């Protein structure tokens, strides 16, 4: 059972965002493996531990994105492919085209994504790749069982969960709750250093860089939200008075009752 | 080429609220673009309600319950017949599953989870929260059709008073490879976070799992959904479905009440766009107060039951 896991390298969730033009100022930002991609990676490693095969991690991004691949190798991925390019200049479909072409170049049964990348907050790339490859998809998965040529996956929907069955190869996007991602061990970190990362350009994949980077969704401006100054703060020592105050607020200001 | 097509989702024989919101903003975009509003639905029964929201045509394919592949094929067919300038999906689980799939088939982009939309200079312009709400991007969608998914609760749902839309039947597309085995509804009767107008959230200040009853009681009385901080989900007090924040749901209800939630940046990421925020916390320095419109410094175990009683009384009138 071979898996490919697409991981993106994103600013730390704790980071304060600064803006330069219509982009995030990357100077001084710490980057991490996007949190949902960690669940995707962990699941692929577990599949490998159970039924053998390779876990190939793929990232499309600038030089710094190699760190994400090293981290994944240290946790248990067996192969890594880095497609170099300014992924920040591409939109989701551009990224999906790069990843679909890369995935085609390696043997695979399962293709994993995060349900959404932190930062872009799109939730687009996984299903787009599934469409480009013509594969079935199960999105926002909280539980996965891999059987003979099929998967059974639990998909989170509004206040409920669907249990779905799909033939392989298939695309799965990972939701929190799918598993508890492991940390890299010291041994893993040492071993990861010995794995050669396969580095490619967009052109190596037989793609037209102009098409990949042709934005169909163009960011015109990027702004920080207006500082909320905080509203009224009252003492709630008298619970009944406080409850009355809240109710008044809900009725007359929020108009929610 | 100036119309707007909306994916209209049906639940229990009615259009979902999020779809009614998408139809409403779709109608405004169509007016601005000088085109017609149409809808796609899985059942002709949607024609009357969609008409009230301004749809002139409803494209219908007998695709049954949601499944990615048949719906993708049916929507692509509706797009090829309607030739819209814009296609909107409500940002529900199914809308978010389908929009990128349809977009990739049509080789166009998607503006995801938008909270503002306008038609200017012959283009679709959208605003969307990025970096978990730490920034807002204004984007232009250049392809035809331009696709967007709308954030539930970010747009009003307003009827336009039209008659039933004309039904256009589409051929039923091919089989789905993905089969639905079963649906689990873990907590029957509970409202989903994404579409809720009111959310009552609890944090570690609740001290233990059973105390979520304080949150549930208020949510029930006020007609809202139950939210939770990650600390409580990680502690196993409540299901992950309820988690609000960076690694949970991003919500923007009319009213968000947080009790015993400190207001960590990852929690704020999921709820700071709520229209009205009430926080109850015993620590006057808790960061949640920085974004609360009304902050109560006090003990949730005293205040929540009192508030639940007040709400019940108010509703009884
Ligand atoms: C990558 C990453 C992603 C994350 N994603 C999320 C996410 O999606 N959602 C999320 O919520 N968190 C998330 N977190 C965790 C976040 O950093 C916080 O740890 C978490 O939100 C804290 O939960 P809490 O407010 O319930 O608990 P605490 O921070 O422990 O706060 C409890 C609060 O309760 C108050 N309190 C105690 N007793 C009472 C009482 N009797 N009456 C009133 N108030 C009382 C205390 O004053 C305190 O402010 C994430 C963290 C990381 C690193
Ligand atoms: N540049 C990238 N390289 C590799 N994988 C990516 C990249 N961008 C997005 N992905 C994958 O696609 C998922 C969804 O991303 P997004 O559509 O941006 O929210 C992420 O969780 C990753 O699994």
Coordinates of C-alpha atoms and ligand atoms in Angstrom, one line a residue:
Chain A
X1 CA 0.0 0.0 0.0
X2 CA 1.8 3.1 -1.2
X3 CA 0.8 6.6 -0.1
X4 CA 1.6 10.1 -1.2
X5 CA 1.1 12.9 1.3
X6 CA 1.0 16.5 0.1
X7 CA 2.2 18.8 2.8
X8 CA 2.5 22.6 2.9
X9 CA 4.9 24.7 4.9
X10 CA 3.0 27.5 6.6
X11 CA 3.6 30.3 9.1
X12 CA 3.3 29.1 12.7
X13 CA -0.2 29.4 14.0
X14 CA 1.0 31.5 17.0
X15 CA 2.7 34.0 14.7
X16 CA 1.7 37.6 14.5
X17 CA 1.0 38.4 10.8
X18 CA 2.6 41.4 9.2
X19 CA 1.7 42.6 5.8
X20 CA 3.9 43.8 3.0
X21 CA 1.9 44.9 -0.1
X22 CA -0.7 42.3 -0.8
X23 CA 1.3 39.5 0.9
X24 CA 2.4 38.3 4.3
X25 CA 5.8 39.6 5.3
X26 CA 7.8 36.3 5.7
X27 CA 10.8 38.0 7.4
X28 CA 11.3 36.6 10.9
X29 CA 8.3 34.2 10.7
X30 CA 8.7 30.7 11.9
X31 CA 7.3 28.0 9.5
X32 CA 5.8 24.7 10.3
X33 CA 4.1 21.7 8.6
X34 CA 0.5 22.8 8.2
X35 CA -1.4 21.3 11.2
X36 CA -4.0 19.2 9.2
X37 CA -1.2 17.9 7.0
X38 CA 0.3 16.4 10.2
X39 CA -2.8 14.2 10.6
X40 CA -2.5 13.2 6.9
X41 CA 1.1 12.3 7.4
X42 CA 0.5 10.3 10.6
X43 CA -2.3 8.3 8.9
X44 CA -0.1 7.4 5.9
X45 CA 2.7 6.3 8.3
X46 CA 0.3 4.1 10.2
X47 CA -0.9 2.5 6.9
X48 CA 2.7 1.8 6.0
X49 CA 3.4 0.3 9.4
X50 CA 0.5 -2.0 9.0
X51 CA 0.7 -3.0 5.3
X52 CA 4.2 -2.0 4.1
X53 CA 4.9 0.2 1.1
X54 CA 6.2 3.7 0.8
X55 CA 5.1 7.0 2.2
X56 CA 6.2 9.8 -0.3
X57 CA 5.8 13.3 1.0
X58 CA 5.5 16.1 -1.6
X59 CA 5.7 19.8 -1.2
X60 CA 5.5 22.6 -3.8
X61 CA 7.3 25.7 -2.5
X62 CA 10.4 27.8 -2.1
X63 CA 13.7 26.5 -0.7
X64 CA 12.5 26.8 2.9
X65 CA 9.8 24.2 2.3
X66 CA 12.5 21.5 2.4
X67 CA 12.3 21.7 6.2
X68 CA 8.8 20.4 6.0
X69 CA 10.0 17.4 4.1
X70 CA 12.8 16.8 6.5
X71 CA 10.4 16.9 9.4
X72 CA 8.1 14.4 7.6
X73 CA 11.0 12.0 6.9
X74 CA 12.0 12.2 10.5
X75 CA 8.6 11.1 11.5
X76 CA 8.6 8.1 9.2
X77 CA 8.0 9.1 5.6
X78 CA 10.2 7.1 3.3
X79 CA 10.6 9.3 0.2
X80 CA 10.4 13.1 -0.4
X81 CA 9.8 15.2 -3.5
X82 CA 10.3 19.0 -3.5
X83 CA 8.9 20.8 -6.5
X84 CA 10.6 24.2 -6.3
X85 CA 8.7 27.3 -7.0
X86 CA 6.9 30.3 -5.6
X87 CA 3.8 28.4 -4.5
X88 CA 2.6 31.6 -2.9
X89 CA 2.2 33.1 -6.4
X90 CA 0.0 30.3 -7.6
X91 CA -3.6 29.8 -6.7
X92 CA -5.1 26.6 -5.5
X93 CA -5.7 25.2 -9.0
X94 CA -2.1 26.0 -10.0
X95 CA -0.8 24.2 -6.9
X96 CA -3.2 21.3 -7.7
X97 CA -1.8 20.9 -11.2
X98 CA 1.7 20.7 -9.9
X99 CA 0.8 18.2 -7.2
X100 CA -1.3 16.0 -9.6
X101 CA 1.6 15.8 -12.0
X102 CA 4.0 14.9 -9.2
X103 CA 1.7 12.3 -7.8
X104 CA 1.4 10.6 -11.2
X105 CA 5.2 10.2 -11.2
X106 CA 5.2 7.9 -8.2
X107 CA 3.4 4.6 -7.4
X108 CA 0.4 5.2 -5.1
X109 CA -2.8 3.8 -3.8
X110 CA -3.8 6.5 -1.4
X111 CA -3.2 10.3 -1.7
X112 CA -3.5 12.3 1.5
X113 CA -4.0 16.0 2.0
X114 CA -4.9 18.2 5.0
X115 CA -8.6 19.3 4.9
X116 CA -7.2 22.8 4.6
X117 CA -3.9 24.6 4.6
X118 CA -3.4 27.0 7.5
X119 CA -3.0 30.5 6.1
X120 CA -4.7 30.1 2.7
X121 CA -7.6 28.5 4.7
X122 CA -8.9 27.3 1.3
X123 CA -9.7 23.6 1.5
X124 CA -9.5 23.5 -2.2
X125 CA -6.3 21.7 -3.3
X126 CA -7.2 18.1 -2.2
X127 CA -10.5 17.9 -4.2
X128 CA -9.0 19.7 -7.1
X129 CA -6.2 17.1 -7.3
X130 CA -8.8 14.3 -7.0
X131 CA -10.6 15.8 -10.0
X132 CA -7.4 16.3 -12.1
X133 CA -6.5 12.6 -11.4
X134 CA -10.0 11.4 -11.9
X135 CA -10.1 9.8 -8.4
X136 CA -12.9 9.4 -5.9
X137 CA -12.4 11.6 -2.8
X138 CA -13.4 11.6 0.8
X139 CA -13.1 15.0 2.4
X140 CA -12.7 15.9 6.1
X141 CA -12.0 12.4 7.3
X142 CA -11.9 11.6 11.0
X143 CA -11.4 7.8 10.8
X144 CA -9.9 5.6 8.1
X145 CA -9.8 1.9 7.5
X146 CA -7.9 0.5 4.6
X147 CA -9.1 -2.8 3.2
X148 CA -8.3 -4.8 0.1
X149 CA -8.5 -2.3 -2.8
X150 CA -11.0 -0.1 -0.8
X151 CA -11.2 2.3 2.0
X152 CA -13.9 3.0 4.6
X153 CA -13.7 6.5 5.8
X154 CA -15.7 8.7 8.2
X155 CA -16.5 12.1 6.8
X156 CA -17.4 14.9 9.1
X157 CA -20.5 16.8 8.1
X158 CA -22.8 19.3 9.9
X159 CA -23.5 17.8 13.3
X160 CA -23.2 14.2 11.9
X161 CA -20.8 11.8 10.3
X162 CA -21.0 9.8 7.1
X163 CA -19.4 6.5 6.7
X164 CA -18.3 6.1 3.1
X165 CA -16.6 3.4 1.1
X166 CA -14.4 4.1 -1.9
X167 CA -12.3 2.1 -4.3
X168 CA -8.5 2.8 -4.5
X169 CA -6.7 4.8 -5.7
X170 CA -8.5 7.6 -3.8
X171 CA -7.9 11.0 -2.3
X172 CA -8.5 11.5 1.5
X173 CA -8.3 14.9 3.2
X174 CA -7.5 14.7 6.9
X175 CA -9.4 16.4 9.8
X176 CA -8.3 16.7 13.4
X177 CA -9.3 13.6 15.3
X178 CA -8.1 11.2 12.6
X179 CA -5.2 10.3 14.9
X180 CA -2.6 11.7 17.3
X181 CA 0.5 12.7 15.3
X182 CA 3.8 11.5 16.7
X183 CA 6.9 13.5 17.3
X184 CA 10.1 12.8 15.4
X185 CA 12.5 10.6 17.3
X186 CA 16.2 11.4 17.5
X187 CA 16.8 8.2 15.5
X188 CA 14.3 9.4 12.9
X189 CA 15.9 12.8 12.7
X190 CA 19.3 11.2 12.1
X191 CA 17.9 8.7 9.5
X192 CA 16.0 11.5 7.7
X193 CA 19.3 13.3 7.1
X194 CA 20.4 10.4 4.9
X195 CA 17.4 10.4 2.6
X196 CA 18.0 12.3 -0.6
X197 CA 15.2 14.7 -1.4
X198 CA 14.2 14.5 -5.1
X199 CA 14.1 18.1 -6.3
X200 CA 12.2 19.1 -9.4
X201 CA 11.1 22.2 -11.3
X202 CA 7.7 22.9 -12.7
X203 CA 9.1 22.4 -16.2
X204 CA 10.5 18.9 -15.1
X205 CA 6.9 17.9 -14.6
X206 CA 6.1 18.7 -18.1
X207 CA 3.9 21.6 -17.0
X208 CA 3.8 25.1 -18.4
X209 CA 5.0 27.5 -15.6
X210 CA 3.0 30.3 -17.1
X211 CA -0.2 28.3 -16.7
X212 CA 0.6 27.1 -13.2
X213 CA 1.3 30.6 -12.0
X214 CA -1.5 32.2 -13.9
X215 CA -3.7 33.3 -11.1
X216 CA -7.4 32.7 -11.5
X217 CA -7.9 34.2 -8.0
X218 CA -5.8 37.3 -7.7
X219 CA -5.2 38.9 -4.3
X220 CA -5.8 42.6 -4.8
X221 CA -5.2 43.6 -1.2
X222 CA -4.5 42.1 2.2
X223 CA -5.5 43.9 5.4
X224 CA -5.4 43.3 9.1
X225 CA -8.8 43.2 10.7
X226 CA -9.7 46.4 12.6
X227 CA -8.5 46.3 16.1
X228 CA -11.4 45.4 18.4
X229 CA -11.1 47.7 21.4
X230 CA -13.1 45.4 23.6
X231 CA -16.5 46.5 24.9
X232 CA -18.0 47.0 28.3
X233 CA -16.7 44.9 31.1
X234 CA -18.8 44.5 34.2
X235 CA -18.4 42.9 37.6
X236 CA -20.5 39.7 37.8
X237 CA -20.4 39.2 41.6
X238 CA -24.1 39.5 41.6
X239 CA -25.1 36.7 39.3
X240 CA -28.7 37.7 38.8
X241 CA -27.8 41.3 38.0
X242 CA -25.2 40.0 35.6
X243 CA -27.7 37.7 33.9
X244 CA -30.1 40.6 33.6
X245 CA -27.4 42.7 32.0
X246 CA -26.5 40.0 29.5
X247 CA -30.2 39.4 28.6
X248 CA -30.6 43.2 28.0
X249 CA -27.6 43.2 25.8
X250 CA -28.8 40.1 23.8
X251 CA -32.2 41.7 23.3
X252 CA -31.5 45.3 22.6
X253 CA -28.0 45.3 21.0
X254 CA -27.4 41.8 19.5
X255 CA -31.2 41.5 18.7
X256 CA -30.7 37.8 18.9
X257 CA -33.8 36.8 20.9
Chain B
X1 CA -22.8 35.3 -19.9
X2 CA -23.9 37.6 -17.1
X3 CA -26.0 35.3 -14.9
X4 CA -25.4 33.7 -11.5
X5 CA -25.9 30.0 -10.8
X6 CA -26.3 28.9 -7.2
X7 CA -26.0 25.4 -5.8
X8 CA -29.2 25.2 -3.8
X9 CA -29.1 22.5 -1.1
X10 CA -32.2 20.9 0.2
X11 CA -32.7 19.5 3.7
X12 CA -36.0 18.1 5.0
X13 CA -37.7 19.4 1.9
X14 CA -36.5 23.0 2.3
X15 CA -33.6 25.0 1.1
X16 CA -30.8 25.2 3.7
X17 CA -30.4 28.6 5.3
X18 CA -26.9 28.8 3.9
X19 CA -28.2 28.2 0.4
X20 CA -30.9 30.9 0.9
X21 CA -28.1 33.3 1.8
X22 CA -26.1 32.3 -1.3
X23 CA -29.2 32.8 -3.4
X24 CA -29.7 36.3 -1.9
X25 CA -26.2 37.5 -2.6
X26 CA -26.4 35.7 -6.0
X27 CA -29.5 37.7 -6.9
X28 CA -27.7 41.0 -6.0
X29 CA -24.7 40.0 -8.1
X30 CA -26.9 39.0 -11.0
X31 CA -28.7 42.4 -10.9
X32 CA -25.3 44.2 -10.9
X33 CA -24.0 42.1 -13.8
X34 CA -27.3 42.5 -15.7
X35 CA -28.1 38.8 -15.8
X36 CA -30.4 36.2 -14.4
X37 CA -30.3 34.2 -11.2
X38 CA -30.7 30.5 -11.6
X39 CA -30.2 27.5 -9.3
X40 CA -29.2 23.9 -9.4
X41 CA -31.0 21.5 -7.1
X42 CA -31.4 17.8 -6.7
X43 CA -35.2 18.0 -6.6
X44 CA -37.8 20.0 -8.5
X45 CA -39.5 20.7 -5.2
X46 CA -36.9 23.5 -4.7
X47 CA -38.4 25.5 -7.6
X48 CA -40.9 27.4 -5.6
X49 CA -38.7 28.4 -2.7
X50 CA -35.8 29.3 -5.1
X51 CA -38.2 31.4 -7.0
X52 CA -39.1 33.4 -3.9
X53 CA -35.4 34.2 -3.6
X54 CA -35.3 35.4 -7.2
X55 CA -34.3 32.4 -9.2
X56 CA -35.8 32.3 -12.6
X57 CA -34.7 28.8 -13.5
X58 CA -33.8 25.7 -11.5
X59 CA -31.7 23.1 -13.1
X60 CA -32.7 19.7 -11.7
X61 CA -30.9 16.4 -11.9
X62 CA -32.3 13.3 -10.1
X63 CA -29.0 12.8 -8.3
X64 CA -30.5 11.8 -4.9
X65 CA -28.5 12.3 -1.7
X66 CA -25.2 14.1 -2.0
X67 CA -22.3 12.4 -3.6
X68 CA -19.2 14.1 -5.1
X69 CA -19.0 12.6 -8.5
X70 CA -22.6 12.7 -9.6
X71 CA -23.1 16.2 -8.3
X72 CA -19.9 17.4 -10.0
X73 CA -21.2 16.0 -13.3
X74 CA -24.6 17.5 -12.9
X75 CA -23.3 20.9 -11.9
X76 CA -20.9 20.9 -14.8
X77 CA -23.9 20.2 -17.1
X78 CA -26.0 23.0 -15.4
X79 CA -23.0 25.4 -16.0
X80 CA -22.8 24.4 -19.6
X81 CA -26.5 25.1 -20.1
X82 CA -26.8 28.3 -18.0
X83 CA -23.4 29.7 -19.1
X84 CA -23.2 31.8 -15.9
X85 CA -20.6 34.5 -15.1
X86 CA -20.6 33.4 -11.5
X87 CA -21.3 30.1 -9.7
X88 CA -21.9 30.2 -5.9
X89 CA -21.8 27.4 -3.4
X90 CA -22.8 27.9 0.3
X91 CA -19.8 26.9 2.5
X92 CA -21.5 23.8 3.9
X93 CA -19.7 20.5 4.1
X94 CA -21.2 19.5 0.7
X95 CA -20.6 22.9 -0.9
X96 CA -17.0 22.8 0.2
X97 CA -16.6 19.3 -1.1
X98 CA -18.1 20.1 -4.5
X99 CA -16.9 23.6 -5.4
X100 CA -13.2 22.7 -5.9
X101 CA -14.1 19.6 -7.8
X102 CA -16.4 21.5 -10.2
X103 CA -13.8 24.3 -10.5
X104 CA -11.0 21.9 -11.5
X105 CA -13.3 20.3 -14.1
X106 CA -13.9 23.7 -15.6
X107 CA -10.3 24.9 -15.2
X108 CA -11.2 27.9 -13.1
X109 CA -10.4 29.2 -9.6
X110 CA -12.4 29.4 -6.4
X111 CA -12.6 32.2 -3.8
X112 CA -13.2 30.1 -0.7
X113 CA -15.2 31.0 2.4
X114 CA -15.9 34.6 1.4
X115 CA -17.8 37.0 3.6
X116 CA -18.3 39.8 1.0
X117 CA -19.0 39.7 -2.7
X118 CA -19.5 42.3 -5.3
X119 CA -19.6 42.6 -9.1
X120 CA -17.4 45.5 -10.2
X121 CA -15.9 46.3 -13.6
X122 CA -17.1 43.0 -15.0
X123 CA -15.4 41.0 -12.4
X124 CA -16.3 39.1 -9.2
X125 CA -14.6 40.7 -6.2
X126 CA -14.6 38.9 -2.9
X127 CA -13.3 39.4 0.6
X128 CA -12.1 36.3 2.5
X129 CA -10.5 35.8 5.9
X130 CA -7.1 34.2 5.7
X131 CA -4.6 33.1 8.4
X132 CA -7.6 32.1 10.5
X133 CA -9.1 35.5 10.5
X134 CA -5.8 37.3 11.3
X135 CA -6.0 39.0 8.0
X136 CA -8.6 39.7 5.2
X137 CA -7.7 39.3 1.5
X138 CA -9.7 41.0 -1.2
X139 CA -9.5 38.8 -4.3
X140 CA -10.6 39.0 -7.9
X141 CA -11.8 35.9 -9.5
X142 CA -10.8 36.0 -13.2
X143 CA -12.1 32.8 -14.8
X144 CA -15.5 32.2 -16.4
X145 CA -17.4 31.2 -14.5
X146 CA -16.0 32.8 -11.4
X147 CA -16.7 30.5 -8.5
X148 CA -17.0 31.3 -4.8
X149 CA -18.1 29.5 -1.6
X150 CA -20.0 31.8 0.8
X151 CA -19.4 31.7 4.5
X152 CA -22.6 30.7 6.3
X153 CA -24.2 33.5 8.3
X154 CA -22.1 36.2 6.5
X155 CA -24.8 37.2 4.1
X156 CA -28.5 37.9 4.9
X157 CA -31.3 35.6 3.5
X158 CA -33.9 37.9 1.9
X159 CA -36.8 36.8 -0.3
X160 CA -37.5 38.8 -3.5
X161 CA -41.0 37.7 -3.8
X162 CA -40.8 36.0 -7.2
X163 CA -43.0 33.1 -8.5
X164 CA -41.8 29.5 -8.8
X165 CA -38.7 29.1 -11.0
X166 CA -38.9 27.3 -14.3
X167 CA -37.6 23.7 -13.9
X168 CA -35.1 22.6 -16.4
X169 CA -34.4 18.9 -16.2
X170 CA -30.9 17.6 -16.7
X171 CA -29.9 14.1 -17.6
X172 CA -29.0 11.9 -14.6
X173 CA -25.3 11.5 -14.5
X174 CA -23.3 8.3 -14.1
X175 CA -22.7 6.2 -11.0
X176 CA -20.7 7.2 -8.0
X177 CA -17.7 5.2 -7.0
X178 CA -18.0 6.4 -3.4
X179 CA -20.9 4.7 -1.5
X180 CA -22.6 5.9 1.6
X181 CA -22.6 3.1 4.1
X182 CA -24.4 4.9 6.9
X183 CA -24.8 8.3 8.6
X184 CA -24.1 8.7 12.3
X185 CA -26.0 11.4 14.1
X186 CA -24.2 11.3 17.4
X187 CA -26.2 13.8 19.4
X188 CA -29.7 13.9 17.9
X189 CA -31.4 17.3 18.1
X190 CA -28.2 19.3 18.4
X191 CA -27.7 22.1 16.0
X192 CA -24.7 22.4 13.8
X193 CA -22.1 25.1 14.6
X194 CA -21.7 26.3 11.0
X195 CA -25.2 27.5 10.5
X196 CA -26.1 28.5 14.1
X197 CA -27.2 32.0 14.7
X198 CA -26.3 31.7 18.4
X199 CA -23.4 29.7 19.9
X200 CA -22.7 29.1 23.5
X201 CA -19.2 27.8 24.1
X202 CA -17.5 26.3 27.1
X203 CA -13.9 26.1 28.0
X204 CA -11.7 24.5 30.7
X205 CA -13.3 26.8 33.2
X206 CA -16.1 24.2 33.3
X207 CA -13.7 22.0 35.3
X208 CA -15.2 18.6 34.2
X209 CA -17.1 16.9 31.4
X210 CA -20.5 16.7 33.1
X211 CA -20.5 20.5 33.6
X212 CA -21.0 20.9 29.9
X213 CA -24.7 20.7 31.0
X214 CA -24.4 24.3 32.0
X215 CA -23.5 25.2 28.4
X216 CA -26.1 22.8 26.9
X217 CA -28.9 24.1 29.1
X218 CA -28.3 27.7 28.1
X219 CA -27.9 26.7 24.4
X220 CA -31.1 24.8 24.5
X221 CA -33.0 27.6 26.2
X222 CA -31.7 30.2 23.8
X223 CA -32.0 28.1 20.7
X224 CA -28.3 27.9 19.9
X225 CA -25.5 25.4 19.2
X226 CA -22.9 24.2 21.6
X227 CA -19.3 25.2 21.0
X228 CA -16.1 24.2 22.9
X229 CA -12.5 25.2 23.2
X230 CA -9.8 22.7 22.2
X231 CA -8.7 22.2 25.8
X232 CA -12.1 20.6 26.5
X233 CA -12.1 18.5 23.3
X234 CA -8.6 17.3 24.1
X235 CA -9.7 16.4 27.6
X236 CA -12.5 14.3 26.1
X237 CA -15.3 16.3 27.6
X238 CA -17.0 16.8 24.3
X239 CA -16.8 15.7 20.7
X240 CA -14.5 17.5 18.2
X241 CA -17.5 18.4 16.1
X242 CA -18.0 21.2 18.7
X243 CA -14.5 22.7 18.6
X244 CA -14.3 26.3 17.6
X245 CA -11.0 27.7 16.4
X246 CA -8.0 27.3 14.2
X247 CA -8.2 23.5 14.2
X248 CA -12.0 23.4 14.7
X249 CA -14.8 25.3 13.1
X250 CA -14.6 28.9 12.0
X251 CA -17.9 30.5 12.9
X252 CA -19.6 33.9 12.6
X253 CA -22.9 33.7 14.4
X254 CA -24.9 36.7 15.4
X255 CA -24.2 36.0 19.0
X256 CA -21.3 34.1 20.6
X257 CA -21.3 33.5 24.3
X258 CA -18.0 32.1 25.7
X259 CA -17.9 30.9 29.3
X260 CA -14.7 29.7 31.0
X261 CA -12.7 30.2 27.8
X262 CA -9.5 32.2 28.1
X263 CA -9.4 33.4 24.6
X264 CA -6.2 31.9 23.2
X265 CA -5.3 33.2 19.7
X266 CA -6.3 29.9 18.1
X267 CA -9.7 30.1 19.7
X268 CA -10.2 33.7 18.7
X269 CA -9.3 32.7 15.1
X270 CA -12.5 30.7 15.0
X271 CA -15.0 33.2 16.4
X272 CA -13.7 36.7 16.3
X273 CA -15.8 37.5 13.3
X274 CA -19.0 36.8 15.4
X275 CA -21.2 39.9 15.3
X276 CA -21.8 40.1 19.0
X277 CA -19.6 38.5 21.7
X278 CA -20.4 38.0 25.3
X279 CA -17.6 36.5 27.6
X280 CA -17.9 35.2 31.1
X281 CA -14.6 34.6 32.9
X282 CA -13.5 34.9 36.4
X283 CA -10.1 36.3 35.4
X284 CA -10.4 40.0 34.6
X285 CA -7.2 39.8 32.6
X286 CA -8.4 37.0 30.3
X287 CA -7.7 37.8 26.7
X288 CA -11.2 36.9 25.6
X289 CA -12.3 40.3 27.2
X290 CA -10.3 42.1 24.5
X291 CA -12.7 41.1 21.8
X292 CA -15.9 40.8 23.9
X293 CA -18.6 43.4 23.4
X294 CA -19.9 42.5 26.8
X295 CA -17.6 41.0 29.4
X296 CA -18.7 39.6 32.7
X297 CA -16.0 39.1 35.3
X298 CA -17.5 36.4 37.4
X299 CA -18.2 32.7 38.1
X300 CA -19.8 30.8 35.3
X301 CA -21.3 28.4 37.7
X302 CA -23.4 31.2 39.2
X303 CA -24.0 33.3 36.1
X304 CA -24.9 30.6 33.5
X305 CA -27.8 29.1 35.5
X306 CA -29.1 32.6 36.3
X307 CA -28.9 33.5 32.6
X308 CA -30.6 30.3 31.5
X309 CA -33.5 31.2 33.8
X310 CA -33.7 34.7 32.5
X311 CA -33.8 33.5 28.9
X312 CA -36.5 31.0 29.7
X313 CA -38.6 33.7 31.3
X314 CA -38.0 36.0 28.4
X315 CA -39.0 33.4 25.9
X316 CA -42.1 32.5 27.9
X317 CA -43.4 36.0 27.3
Ligands
LIG1 C1 -1.7 24.4 16.5 C2 -2.7 24.7 17.6 C3 -4.0 24.8 17.3 C4 -5.0 25.1 18.2 N1 -6.3 25.1 17.8 C5 -7.3 25.5 18.7 C6 -8.7 25.6 18.4 O1 -9.0 25.3 17.2 N2 -9.5 26.0 19.3 C7 -9.2 26.3 20.6 O2 -10.1 26.6 21.4 N3 -7.9 26.2 21.0 C8 -6.9 25.8 20.1 N4 -5.6 25.6 20.5 C9 -5.4 25.7 22.0 C10 -5.3 27.0 22.6 O3 -3.9 27.5 22.5 C11 -5.7 27.0 24.1 O4 -4.8 26.1 24.7 C12 -7.1 26.6 24.3 O5 -8.0 27.4 23.5 C13 -7.4 26.9 25.8 O6 -8.7 26.4 26.1 P1 -9.6 27.1 27.3 O7 -9.8 28.5 27.0 O8 -10.8 26.3 27.4 O9 -8.7 26.8 28.5 P2 -7.8 27.7 29.4 O10 -6.9 28.5 28.6 O11 -7.3 26.9 30.5 O12 -8.8 28.8 30.1 C14 -9.8 28.5 31.0 C15 -10.4 29.8 31.4 O13 -11.5 29.5 32.3 C16 -11.6 30.5 33.3 N5 -12.3 30.0 34.4 C17 -11.9 29.0 35.3 N6 -12.9 28.8 36.2 C18 -13.9 29.6 35.9 C19 -15.2 29.9 36.5 N7 -15.6 29.2 37.5 N8 -16.0 30.8 36.0 C20 -15.5 31.6 34.9 N9 -14.3 31.4 34.3 C21 -13.5 30.4 34.8 C22 -10.1 30.8 33.6 O14 -10.0 32.1 34.1 C23 -9.5 30.7 32.2 O15 -9.4 31.9 31.5 C24 -4.7 25.3 19.6 C25 -3.3 25.3 19.9 C26 -2.3 25.0 19.0 C27 -0.9 25.0 19.4
LIG2 N1 2.2 24.1 -1.9 C1 1.7 22.9 -1.5 N2 2.5 21.8 -1.5 C2 2.0 20.6 -1.1 N3 0.8 20.4 -0.6 C3 0.0 21.5 -0.6 C4 0.4 22.8 -1.0 N4 -0.6 23.6 -0.8 C5 -1.7 22.9 -0.3 N5 -1.3 21.6 -0.2 C6 -2.2 20.5 0.3 O1 -3.5 20.8 0.1 C7 -4.2 20.9 1.3 C8 -5.3 22.0 1.3 O2 -4.7 23.2 1.0 P1 -5.6 24.5 0.7 O3 -6.5 24.2 -0.4 O4 -4.6 25.6 0.5 O5 -6.4 24.8 2.0 C9 -3.1 21.2 2.4 O6 -3.6 20.7 3.7 C10 -2.0 20.3 1.8 O7 -2.2 18.9 2.1

